[in-house]
Amino acid sequence: RSDMKIWITRHGQTDLNKEQLMQGLTDIPLNAMGIEQAKRAHKALEGIHFDAVYASPLQRAIQTASLMAGIPEKDVKVDSRIIEVNFGDYEGKKYTRLGFKMTSYWLLPEVLPNPKSVESIDSMVKRSQSFLKEIEKKEYENVLIVCHGGIIRTLCGYLEDKRMKWRPKPDNCEIRVYESKHGKHRFIQSIKAN
């Protein structure tokens, strides 16, 4: 298809988000606030029909995708290439207590190497691009992709023709809308439903 809109969003809030802890591959569901955020986003998307809804294999993403698109969880297409970044030894640690190496890397990933147990930017770029290039070959008019605060940075990077879009970090259930046309990309808008 020559003209496709790609809607990329971060899952709703979880208890770990609320406590400002690194979540990574830790698999927990949305909390009450996260469910509310996804429902508000659903209202903001009223009238838009999604030809496909994709989510990472983690519960918080699948739940958000189902609520946001108004479809049963079983109809969400799960793809492990958009799973959250593996934060290794830093999972479950407070954002403010990550130590020098991880804090510096997360601030300046363009220039600093990833700490040993943490997934590299190269790996993030490779899997997110592989996923999006496959999506762009489909006959979708509108496609919704629900993922995570870390991996969304390389997905948006690809759609803004950069390696990554590191800042600003997306809020829970903030939706970034892009157009993909003949392999060219354009950022359209950001929708904050909270």
PDB file of N, CA, C and O in Angstrom, residues 35-108:
ATOM      1  N   ILE A  35      -5.198   1.284  33.097  1.00  0.00           N
ATOM      2  CA  ILE A  35      -6.439   0.868  32.426  1.00  0.00           C
ATOM      3  C   ILE A  35      -7.227   2.115  32.022  1.00  0.00           C
ATOM      4  O   ILE A  35      -7.727   2.234  30.905  1.00  0.00           O
ATOM      5  N   GLU A  36      -7.291   3.070  32.946  1.00  0.00           N
ATOM      6  CA  GLU A  36      -7.994   4.340  32.689  1.00  0.00           C
ATOM      7  C   GLU A  36      -7.344   5.100  31.528  1.00  0.00           C
ATOM      8  O   GLU A  36      -8.040   5.614  30.639  1.00  0.00           O
ATOM      9  N   GLN A  37      -6.004   5.148  31.499  1.00  0.00           N
ATOM     10  CA  GLN A  37      -5.284   5.843  30.417  1.00  0.00           C
ATOM     11  C   GLN A  37      -5.597   5.210  29.059  1.00  0.00           C
ATOM     12  O   GLN A  37      -5.825   5.910  28.068  1.00  0.00           O
ATOM     13  N   ALA A  38      -5.598   3.866  29.018  1.00  0.00           N
ATOM     14  CA  ALA A  38      -5.869   3.162  27.759  1.00  0.00           C
ATOM     15  C   ALA A  38      -7.303   3.424  27.297  1.00  0.00           C
ATOM     16  O   ALA A  38      -7.568   3.575  26.098  1.00  0.00           O
ATOM     17  N   LYS A  39      -8.235   3.508  28.251  1.00  0.00           N
ATOM     18  CA  LYS A  39      -9.639   3.787  27.896  1.00  0.00           C
ATOM     19  C   LYS A  39      -9.788   5.213  27.368  1.00  0.00           C
ATOM     20  O   LYS A  39     -10.546   5.455  26.428  1.00  0.00           O
ATOM     21  N   ARG A  40      -9.048   6.146  27.962  1.00  0.00           N
ATOM     22  CA  ARG A  40      -9.090   7.542  27.494  1.00  0.00           C
ATOM     23  C   ARG A  40      -8.516   7.636  26.074  1.00  0.00           C
ATOM     24  O   ARG A  40      -9.033   8.358  25.232  1.00  0.00           O
ATOM     25  N   ALA A  41      -7.440   6.887  25.841  1.00  0.00           N
ATOM     26  CA  ALA A  41      -6.831   6.870  24.506  1.00  0.00           C
ATOM     27  C   ALA A  41      -7.817   6.283  23.488  1.00  0.00           C
ATOM     28  O   ALA A  41      -7.918   6.764  22.360  1.00  0.00           O
ATOM     29  N   HIS A  42      -8.562   5.267  23.903  1.00  0.00           N
ATOM     30  CA  HIS A  42      -9.583   4.661  23.032  1.00  0.00           C
ATOM     31  C   HIS A  42     -10.595   5.728  22.595  1.00  0.00           C
ATOM     32  O   HIS A  42     -10.959   5.811  21.417  1.00  0.00           O
ATOM     33  N   LYS A  43     -11.019   6.559  23.550  1.00  0.00           N
ATOM     34  CA  LYS A  43     -11.963   7.654  23.234  1.00  0.00           C
ATOM     35  C   LYS A  43     -11.340   8.642  22.248  1.00  0.00           C
ATOM     36  O   LYS A  43     -11.995   9.119  21.330  1.00  0.00           O
ATOM     37  N   ALA A  44     -10.050   8.941  22.460  1.00  0.00           N
ATOM     38  CA  ALA A  44      -9.354   9.899  21.588  1.00  0.00           C
ATOM     39  C   ALA A  44      -9.227   9.366  20.159  1.00  0.00           C
ATOM     40  O   ALA A  44      -9.085  10.137  19.210  1.00  0.00           O
ATOM     41  N   LEU A  45      -9.282   8.039  20.017  1.00  0.00           N
ATOM     42  CA  LEU A  45      -9.125   7.408  18.695  1.00  0.00           C
ATOM     43  C   LEU A  45     -10.470   7.067  18.046  1.00  0.00           C
ATOM     44  O   LEU A  45     -10.513   6.369  17.043  1.00  0.00           O
ATOM     45  N   GLU A  46     -11.530   7.546  18.638  1.00  0.00           N
ATOM     46  CA  GLU A  46     -12.869   7.240  18.145  1.00  0.00           C
ATOM     47  C   GLU A  46     -12.994   7.516  16.648  1.00  0.00           C
ATOM     48  O   GLU A  46     -12.544   8.540  16.165  1.00  0.00           O
ATOM     49  N   GLY A  47     -13.584   6.561  15.952  1.00  0.00           N
ATOM     50  CA  GLY A  47     -13.798   6.761  14.519  1.00  0.00           C
ATOM     51  C   GLY A  47     -12.655   6.254  13.653  1.00  0.00           C
ATOM     52  O   GLY A  47     -12.751   6.249  12.436  1.00  0.00           O
ATOM     53  N   ILE A  48     -11.554   5.833  14.303  1.00  0.00           N
ATOM     54  CA  ILE A  48     -10.434   5.308  13.504  1.00  0.00           C
ATOM     55  C   ILE A  48     -10.488   3.777  13.512  1.00  0.00           C
ATOM     56  O   ILE A  48     -10.551   3.154  14.568  1.00  0.00           O
ATOM     57  N   HIS A  49     -10.493   3.213  12.318  1.00  0.00           N
ATOM     58  CA  HIS A  49     -10.495   1.754  12.216  1.00  0.00           C
ATOM     59  C   HIS A  49      -9.060   1.287  11.976  1.00  0.00           C
ATOM     60  O   HIS A  49      -8.398   1.734  11.039  1.00  0.00           O
ATOM     61  N   PHE A  50      -8.592   0.392  12.833  1.00  0.00           N
ATOM     62  CA  PHE A  50      -7.248  -0.166  12.654  1.00  0.00           C
ATOM     63  C   PHE A  50      -7.340  -1.491  11.905  1.00  0.00           C
ATOM     64  O   PHE A  50      -8.079  -2.387  12.305  1.00  0.00           O
ATOM     65  N   ASP A  51      -6.579  -1.587  10.820  1.00  0.00           N
ATOM     66  CA  ASP A  51      -6.547  -2.829  10.049  1.00  0.00           C
ATOM     67  C   ASP A  51      -5.807  -3.915  10.804  1.00  0.00           C
ATOM     68  O   ASP A  51      -6.036  -5.103  10.584  1.00  0.00           O
ATOM     69  N   ALA A  52      -4.898  -3.492  11.671  1.00  0.00           N
ATOM     70  CA  ALA A  52      -4.164  -4.457  12.494  1.00  0.00           C
ATOM     71  C   ALA A  52      -3.688  -3.749  13.752  1.00  0.00           C
ATOM     72  O   ALA A  52      -3.425  -2.546  13.737  1.00  0.00           O
ATOM     73  N   VAL A  53      -3.601  -4.524  14.828  1.00  0.00           N
ATOM     74  CA  VAL A  53      -3.123  -3.996  16.109  1.00  0.00           C
ATOM     75  C   VAL A  53      -2.023  -4.931  16.595  1.00  0.00           C
ATOM     76  O   VAL A  53      -2.248  -6.128  16.758  1.00  0.00           O
ATOM     77  N   TYR A  54      -0.835  -4.373  16.774  1.00  0.00           N
ATOM     78  CA  TYR A  54       0.321  -5.157  17.207  1.00  0.00           C
ATOM     79  C   TYR A  54       0.730  -4.757  18.620  1.00  0.00           C
ATOM     80  O   TYR A  54       0.609  -3.592  19.006  1.00  0.00           O
ATOM     81  N   ALA A  55       1.244  -5.727  19.354  1.00  0.00           N
ATOM     82  CA  ALA A  55       1.767  -5.429  20.686  1.00  0.00           C
ATOM     83  C   ALA A  55       2.963  -6.326  20.966  1.00  0.00           C
ATOM     84  O   ALA A  55       3.135  -7.391  20.364  1.00  0.00           O
ATOM     85  N   SER A  56       3.753  -5.876  21.905  1.00  0.00           N
ATOM     86  CA  SER A  56       4.855  -6.688  22.426  1.00  0.00           C
ATOM     87  C   SER A  56       4.229  -7.863  23.201  1.00  0.00           C
ATOM     88  O   SER A  56       3.057  -7.804  23.575  1.00  0.00           O
ATOM     89  N   PRO A  57       4.981  -8.918  23.463  1.00  0.00           N
ATOM     90  CA  PRO A  57       4.416 -10.069  24.181  1.00  0.00           C
ATOM     91  C   PRO A  57       4.130  -9.806  25.663  1.00  0.00           C
ATOM     92  O   PRO A  57       3.566 -10.666  26.338  1.00  0.00           O
ATOM     93  N   LEU A  58       4.509  -8.641  26.181  1.00  0.00           N
ATOM     94  CA  LEU A  58       4.312  -8.382  27.611  1.00  0.00           C
ATOM     95  C   LEU A  58       2.868  -7.950  27.881  1.00  0.00           C
ATOM     96  O   LEU A  58       2.275  -7.207  27.107  1.00  0.00           O
ATOM     97  N   GLN A  59       2.339  -8.460  29.024  1.00  0.00           N
ATOM     98  CA  GLN A  59       0.933  -8.227  29.392  1.00  0.00           C
ATOM     99  C   GLN A  59       0.503  -6.773  29.278  1.00  0.00           C
ATOM    100  O   GLN A  59      -0.580  -6.465  28.797  1.00  0.00           O
ATOM    101  N   ARG A  60       1.350  -5.863  29.771  1.00  0.00           N
ATOM    102  CA  ARG A  60       0.959  -4.447  29.810  1.00  0.00           C
ATOM    103  C   ARG A  60       0.712  -3.888  28.411  1.00  0.00           C
ATOM    104  O   ARG A  60      -0.146  -3.025  28.226  1.00  0.00           O
ATOM    105  N   ALA A  61       1.444  -4.395  27.429  1.00  0.00           N
ATOM    106  CA  ALA A  61       1.273  -3.936  26.049  1.00  0.00           C
ATOM    107  C   ALA A  61       0.025  -4.562  25.421  1.00  0.00           C
ATOM    108  O   ALA A  61      -0.759  -3.882  24.754  1.00  0.00           O
ATOM    109  N   ILE A  62      -0.176  -5.851  25.648  1.00  0.00           N
ATOM    110  CA  ILE A  62      -1.342  -6.551  25.076  1.00  0.00           C
ATOM    111  C   ILE A  62      -2.640  -5.973  25.648  1.00  0.00           C
ATOM    112  O   ILE A  62      -3.588  -5.701  24.914  1.00  0.00           O
ATOM    113  N   GLN A  63      -2.640  -5.747  26.962  1.00  0.00           N
ATOM    114  CA  GLN A  63      -3.821  -5.157  27.619  1.00  0.00           C
ATOM    115  C   GLN A  63      -4.136  -3.778  27.057  1.00  0.00           C
ATOM    116  O   GLN A  63      -5.283  -3.465  26.754  1.00  0.00           O
ATOM    117  N   THR A  64      -3.096  -2.960  26.939  1.00  0.00           N
ATOM    118  CA  THR A  64      -3.275  -1.596  26.414  1.00  0.00           C
ATOM    119  C   THR A  64      -3.806  -1.658  24.988  1.00  0.00           C
ATOM    120  O   THR A  64      -4.737  -0.919  24.630  1.00  0.00           O
ATOM    121  N   ALA A  65      -3.232  -2.525  24.160  1.00  0.00           N
ATOM    122  CA  ALA A  65      -3.643  -2.644  22.755  1.00  0.00           C
ATOM    123  C   ALA A  65      -5.123  -3.018  22.658  1.00  0.00           C
ATOM    124  O   ALA A  65      -5.881  -2.433  21.877  1.00  0.00           O
ATOM    125  N   SER A  66      -5.548  -3.961  23.470  1.00  0.00           N
ATOM    126  CA  SER A  66      -6.926  -4.423  23.474  1.00  0.00           C
ATOM    127  C   SER A  66      -7.881  -3.295  23.878  1.00  0.00           C
ATOM    128  O   SER A  66      -8.880  -3.029  23.205  1.00  0.00           O
ATOM    129  N   LEU A  67      -7.548  -2.592  24.964  1.00  0.00           N
ATOM    130  CA  LEU A  67      -8.405  -1.499  25.453  1.00  0.00           C
ATOM    131  C   LEU A  67      -8.423  -0.318  24.488  1.00  0.00           C
ATOM    132  O   LEU A  67      -9.469   0.258  24.209  1.00  0.00           O
ATOM    133  N   MET A  68      -7.254   0.025  23.969  1.00  0.00           N
ATOM    134  CA  MET A  68      -7.134   1.193  23.103  1.00  0.00           C
ATOM    135  C   MET A  68      -7.873   0.988  21.784  1.00  0.00           C
ATOM    136  O   MET A  68      -8.527   1.890  21.276  1.00  0.00           O
ATOM    137  N   ALA A  69      -7.754  -0.208  21.227  1.00  0.00           N
ATOM    138  CA  ALA A  69      -8.377  -0.491  19.923  1.00  0.00           C
ATOM    139  C   ALA A  69      -9.806  -1.011  20.074  1.00  0.00           C
ATOM    140  O   ALA A  69     -10.539  -1.113  19.092  1.00  0.00           O
ATOM    141  N   GLY A  70     -10.184  -1.368  21.305  1.00  0.00           N
ATOM    142  CA  GLY A  70     -11.527  -1.901  21.529  1.00  0.00           C
ATOM    143  C   GLY A  70     -11.721  -3.267  20.897  1.00  0.00           C
ATOM    144  O   GLY A  70     -12.755  -3.563  20.303  1.00  0.00           O
ATOM    145  N   ILE A  71     -10.684  -4.112  21.006  1.00  0.00           N
ATOM    146  CA  ILE A  71     -10.764  -5.474  20.454  1.00  0.00           C
ATOM    147  C   ILE A  71     -10.361  -6.479  21.545  1.00  0.00           C
ATOM    148  O   ILE A  71      -9.659  -6.108  22.488  1.00  0.00           O
ATOM    149  N   PRO A  72     -10.782  -7.747  21.414  1.00  0.00           N
ATOM    150  CA  PRO A  72     -10.361  -8.746  22.408  1.00  0.00           C
ATOM    151  C   PRO A  72      -8.843  -8.968  22.361  1.00  0.00           C
ATOM    152  O   PRO A  72      -8.226  -8.833  21.297  1.00  0.00           O
ATOM    153  N   GLU A  73      -8.274  -9.320  23.503  1.00  0.00           N
ATOM    154  CA  GLU A  73      -6.821  -9.552  23.567  1.00  0.00           C
ATOM    155  C   GLU A  73      -6.362 -10.597  22.552  1.00  0.00           C
ATOM    156  O   GLU A  73      -5.281 -10.496  21.994  1.00  0.00           O
ATOM    157  N   LYS A  74      -7.216 -11.589  22.290  1.00  0.00           N
ATOM    158  CA  LYS A  74      -6.817 -12.671  21.366  1.00  0.00           C
ATOM    159  C   LYS A  74      -6.641 -12.154  19.924  1.00  0.00           C
ATOM    160  O   LYS A  74      -6.011 -12.808  19.094  1.00  0.00           O
ATOM    161  N   ASP A  75      -7.214 -10.985  19.614  1.00  0.00           N
ATOM    162  CA  ASP A  75      -7.087 -10.427  18.267  1.00  0.00           C
ATOM    163  C   ASP A  75      -5.880  -9.511  18.094  1.00  0.00           C
ATOM    164  O   ASP A  75      -5.633  -8.985  17.004  1.00  0.00           O
ATOM    165  N   VAL A  76      -5.147  -9.295  19.169  1.00  0.00           N
ATOM    166  CA  VAL A  76      -3.933  -8.468  19.098  1.00  0.00           C
ATOM    167  C   VAL A  76      -2.806  -9.339  18.526  1.00  0.00           C
ATOM    168  O   VAL A  76      -2.601 -10.465  18.974  1.00  0.00           O
ATOM    169  N   LYS A  77      -2.108  -8.831  17.528  1.00  0.00           N
ATOM    170  CA  LYS A  77      -0.983  -9.577  16.941  1.00  0.00           C
ATOM    171  C   LYS A  77       0.254  -9.313  17.800  1.00  0.00           C
ATOM    172  O   LYS A  77       0.663  -8.158  17.963  1.00  0.00           O
ATOM    173  N   VAL A  78       0.823 -10.388  18.328  1.00  0.00           N
ATOM    174  CA  VAL A  78       1.967 -10.241  19.230  1.00  0.00           C
ATOM    175  C   VAL A  78       3.272 -10.439  18.461  1.00  0.00           C
ATOM    176  O   VAL A  78       3.407 -11.393  17.699  1.00  0.00           O
ATOM    177  N   ASP A  79       4.205  -9.509  18.638  1.00  0.00           N
ATOM    178  CA  ASP A  79       5.499  -9.609  17.953  1.00  0.00           C
ATOM    179  C   ASP A  79       6.630  -9.306  18.938  1.00  0.00           C
ATOM    180  O   ASP A  79       6.676  -8.238  19.530  1.00  0.00           O
ATOM    181  N   SER A  80       7.517 -10.272  19.097  1.00  0.00           N
ATOM    182  CA  SER A  80       8.583 -10.128  20.105  1.00  0.00           C
ATOM    183  C   SER A  80       9.637  -9.099  19.714  1.00  0.00           C
ATOM    184  O   SER A  80      10.431  -8.675  20.540  1.00  0.00           O
ATOM    185  N   ARG A  81       9.633  -8.653  18.451  1.00  0.00           N
ATOM    186  CA  ARG A  81      10.621  -7.645  18.036  1.00  0.00           C
ATOM    187  C   ARG A  81      10.350  -6.271  18.649  1.00  0.00           C
ATOM    188  O   ARG A  81      11.212  -5.400  18.623  1.00  0.00           O
ATOM    189  N   ILE A  82       9.129  -6.089  19.183  1.00  0.00           N
ATOM    190  CA  ILE A  82       8.831  -4.790  19.803  1.00  0.00           C
ATOM    191  C   ILE A  82       8.720  -4.899  21.322  1.00  0.00           C
ATOM    192  O   ILE A  82       8.153  -4.037  21.984  1.00  0.00           O
ATOM    193  N   ILE A  83       9.299  -5.961  21.869  1.00  0.00           N
ATOM    194  CA  ILE A  83       9.337  -6.117  23.327  1.00  0.00           C
ATOM    195  C   ILE A  83      10.251  -5.029  23.912  1.00  0.00           C
ATOM    196  O   ILE A  83      11.061  -4.442  23.192  1.00  0.00           O
ATOM    197  N   GLU A  84      10.093  -4.766  25.210  1.00  0.00           N
ATOM    198  CA  GLU A  84      10.905  -3.725  25.838  1.00  0.00           C
ATOM    199  C   GLU A  84      12.386  -4.098  25.817  1.00  0.00           C
ATOM    200  O   GLU A  84      12.754  -5.267  25.671  1.00  0.00           O
ATOM    201  N   VAL A  85      13.211  -3.086  25.979  1.00  0.00           N
ATOM    202  CA  VAL A  85      14.663  -3.262  26.078  1.00  0.00           C
ATOM    203  C   VAL A  85      14.962  -4.131  27.296  1.00  0.00           C
ATOM    204  O   VAL A  85      14.328  -3.983  28.340  1.00  0.00           O
ATOM    205  N   ASN A  86      15.913  -5.032  27.136  1.00  0.00           N
ATOM    206  CA  ASN A  86      16.351  -5.846  28.266  1.00  0.00           C
ATOM    207  C   ASN A  86      17.315  -5.004  29.101  1.00  0.00           C
ATOM    208  O   ASN A  86      18.402  -4.669  28.650  1.00  0.00           O
ATOM    209  N   PHE A  87      16.873  -4.646  30.310  1.00  0.00           N
ATOM    210  CA  PHE A  87      17.702  -3.810  31.182  1.00  0.00           C
ATOM    211  C   PHE A  87      18.602  -4.636  32.105  1.00  0.00           C
ATOM    212  O   PHE A  87      19.286  -4.091  32.968  1.00  0.00           O
ATOM    213  N   GLY A  88      18.565  -5.969  31.926  1.00  0.00           N
ATOM    214  CA  GLY A  88      19.489  -6.828  32.664  1.00  0.00           C
ATOM    215  C   GLY A  88      19.504  -6.570  34.161  1.00  0.00           C
ATOM    216  O   GLY A  88      18.470  -6.566  34.818  1.00  0.00           O
ATOM    217  N   ASP A  89      20.696  -6.304  34.675  1.00  0.00           N
ATOM    218  CA  ASP A  89      20.888  -6.119  36.121  1.00  0.00           C
ATOM    219  C   ASP A  89      20.135  -4.915  36.684  1.00  0.00           C
ATOM    220  O   ASP A  89      20.038  -4.754  37.896  1.00  0.00           O
ATOM    221  N   TYR A  90      19.639  -4.046  35.802  1.00  0.00           N
ATOM    222  CA  TYR A  90      19.012  -2.803  36.275  1.00  0.00           C
ATOM    223  C   TYR A  90      17.493  -2.921  36.427  1.00  0.00           C
ATOM    224  O   TYR A  90      16.839  -1.992  36.877  1.00  0.00           O
ATOM    225  N   GLU A  91      16.940  -4.074  36.037  1.00  0.00           N
ATOM    226  CA  GLU A  91      15.485  -4.246  36.158  1.00  0.00           C
ATOM    227  C   GLU A  91      15.077  -4.157  37.625  1.00  0.00           C
ATOM    228  O   GLU A  91      15.737  -4.720  38.496  1.00  0.00           O
ATOM    229  N   GLY A  92      13.985  -3.432  37.859  1.00  0.00           N
ATOM    230  CA  GLY A  92      13.480  -3.310  39.220  1.00  0.00           C
ATOM    231  C   GLY A  92      14.194  -2.242  40.047  1.00  0.00           C
ATOM    232  O   GLY A  92      13.842  -2.001  41.193  1.00  0.00           O
ATOM    233  N   LYS A  93      15.200  -1.601  39.463  1.00  0.00           N
ATOM    234  CA  LYS A  93      15.939  -0.553  40.199  1.00  0.00           C
ATOM    235  C   LYS A  93      15.284   0.810  39.966  1.00  0.00           C
ATOM    236  O   LYS A  93      14.728   1.069  38.917  1.00  0.00           O
ATOM    237  N   LYS A  94      15.386   1.677  40.947  1.00  0.00           N
ATOM    238  CA  LYS A  94      14.809   3.027  40.869  1.00  0.00           C
ATOM    239  C   LYS A  94      15.556   3.853  39.820  1.00  0.00           C
ATOM    240  O   LYS A  94      16.772   3.774  39.717  1.00  0.00           O
ATOM    241  N   TYR A  95      14.808   4.646  39.032  1.00  0.00           N
ATOM    242  CA  TYR A  95      15.413   5.478  37.979  1.00  0.00           C
ATOM    243  C   TYR A  95      16.568   6.315  38.523  1.00  0.00           C
ATOM    244  O   TYR A  95      17.559   6.534  37.851  1.00  0.00           O
ATOM    245  N   THR A  96      16.381   6.803  39.738  1.00  0.00           N
ATOM    246  CA  THR A  96      17.369   7.724  40.308  1.00  0.00           C
ATOM    247  C   THR A  96      18.552   7.007  40.954  1.00  0.00           C
ATOM    248  O   THR A  96      19.474   7.648  41.433  1.00  0.00           O
ATOM    249  N   ARG A  97      18.506   5.660  40.970  1.00  0.00           N
ATOM    250  CA  ARG A  97      19.585   4.916  41.635  1.00  0.00           C
ATOM    251  C   ARG A  97      20.214   3.870  40.718  1.00  0.00           C
ATOM    252  O   ARG A  97      20.507   2.760  41.129  1.00  0.00           O
ATOM    253  N   LEU A  98      20.428   4.256  39.474  1.00  0.00           N
ATOM    254  CA  LEU A  98      20.944   3.283  38.505  1.00  0.00           C
ATOM    255  C   LEU A  98      22.462   3.232  38.492  1.00  0.00           C
ATOM    256  O   LEU A  98      23.044   2.343  37.877  1.00  0.00           O
ATOM    257  N   GLY A  99      23.088   4.195  39.134  1.00  0.00           N
ATOM    258  CA  GLY A  99      24.551   4.223  39.107  1.00  0.00           C
ATOM    259  C   GLY A  99      25.043   4.983  37.879  1.00  0.00           C
ATOM    260  O   GLY A  99      24.297   5.212  36.920  1.00  0.00           O
ATOM    261  N   PHE A 100      26.308   5.350  37.911  1.00  0.00           N
ATOM    262  CA  PHE A 100      26.895   6.219  36.895  1.00  0.00           C
ATOM    263  C   PHE A 100      26.803   5.652  35.478  1.00  0.00           C
ATOM    264  O   PHE A 100      26.381   6.317  34.544  1.00  0.00           O
ATOM    265  N   LYS A 101      27.192   4.377  35.322  1.00  0.00           N
ATOM    266  CA  LYS A 101      27.254   3.772  33.976  1.00  0.00           C
ATOM    267  C   LYS A 101      25.915   3.793  33.250  1.00  0.00           C
ATOM    268  O   LYS A 101      25.808   4.228  32.111  1.00  0.00           O
ATOM    269  N   MET A 102      24.887   3.285  33.938  1.00  0.00           N
ATOM    270  CA  MET A 102      23.570   3.174  33.307  1.00  0.00           C
ATOM    271  C   MET A 102      22.933   4.549  33.132  1.00  0.00           C
ATOM    272  O   MET A 102      22.337   4.842  32.093  1.00  0.00           O
ATOM    273  N   THR A 103      23.060   5.415  34.120  1.00  0.00           N
ATOM    274  CA  THR A 103      22.474   6.759  34.028  1.00  0.00           C
ATOM    275  C   THR A 103      23.099   7.510  32.856  1.00  0.00           C
ATOM    276  O   THR A 103      22.394   8.130  32.050  1.00  0.00           O
ATOM    277  N   SER A 104      24.411   7.448  32.730  1.00  0.00           N
ATOM    278  CA  SER A 104      25.110   8.145  31.639  1.00  0.00           C
ATOM    279  C   SER A 104      24.700   7.577  30.289  1.00  0.00           C
ATOM    280  O   SER A 104      24.421   8.318  29.340  1.00  0.00           O
ATOM    281  N   TYR A 105      24.660   6.245  30.198  1.00  0.00           N
ATOM    282  CA  TYR A 105      24.296   5.587  28.939  1.00  0.00           C
ATOM    283  C   TYR A 105      22.885   5.989  28.520  1.00  0.00           C
ATOM    284  O   TYR A 105      22.633   6.323  27.363  1.00  0.00           O
ATOM    285  N   TRP A 106      21.946   5.985  29.463  1.00  0.00           N
ATOM    286  CA  TRP A 106      20.552   6.265  29.143  1.00  0.00           C
ATOM    287  C   TRP A 106      20.364   7.735  28.773  1.00  0.00           C
ATOM    288  O   TRP A 106      19.453   8.090  28.063  1.00  0.00           O
ATOM    289  N   LEU A 107      21.252   8.593  29.265  1.00  0.00           N
ATOM    290  CA  LEU A 107      21.201  10.009  28.892  1.00  0.00           C
ATOM    291  C   LEU A 107      21.822  10.241  27.521  1.00  0.00           C
ATOM    292  O   LEU A 107      21.335  11.034  26.728  1.00  0.00           O
ATOM    293  N   LEU A 108      22.930   9.538  27.233  1.00  0.00           N
ATOM    294  CA  LEU A 108      23.678   9.758  25.987  1.00  0.00           C
ATOM    295  C   LEU A 108      24.003   8.458  25.248  1.00  0.00           C
ATOM    296  O   LEU A 108      25.157   8.136  25.013  1.00  0.00           O
TER     297      LEU A 108
END
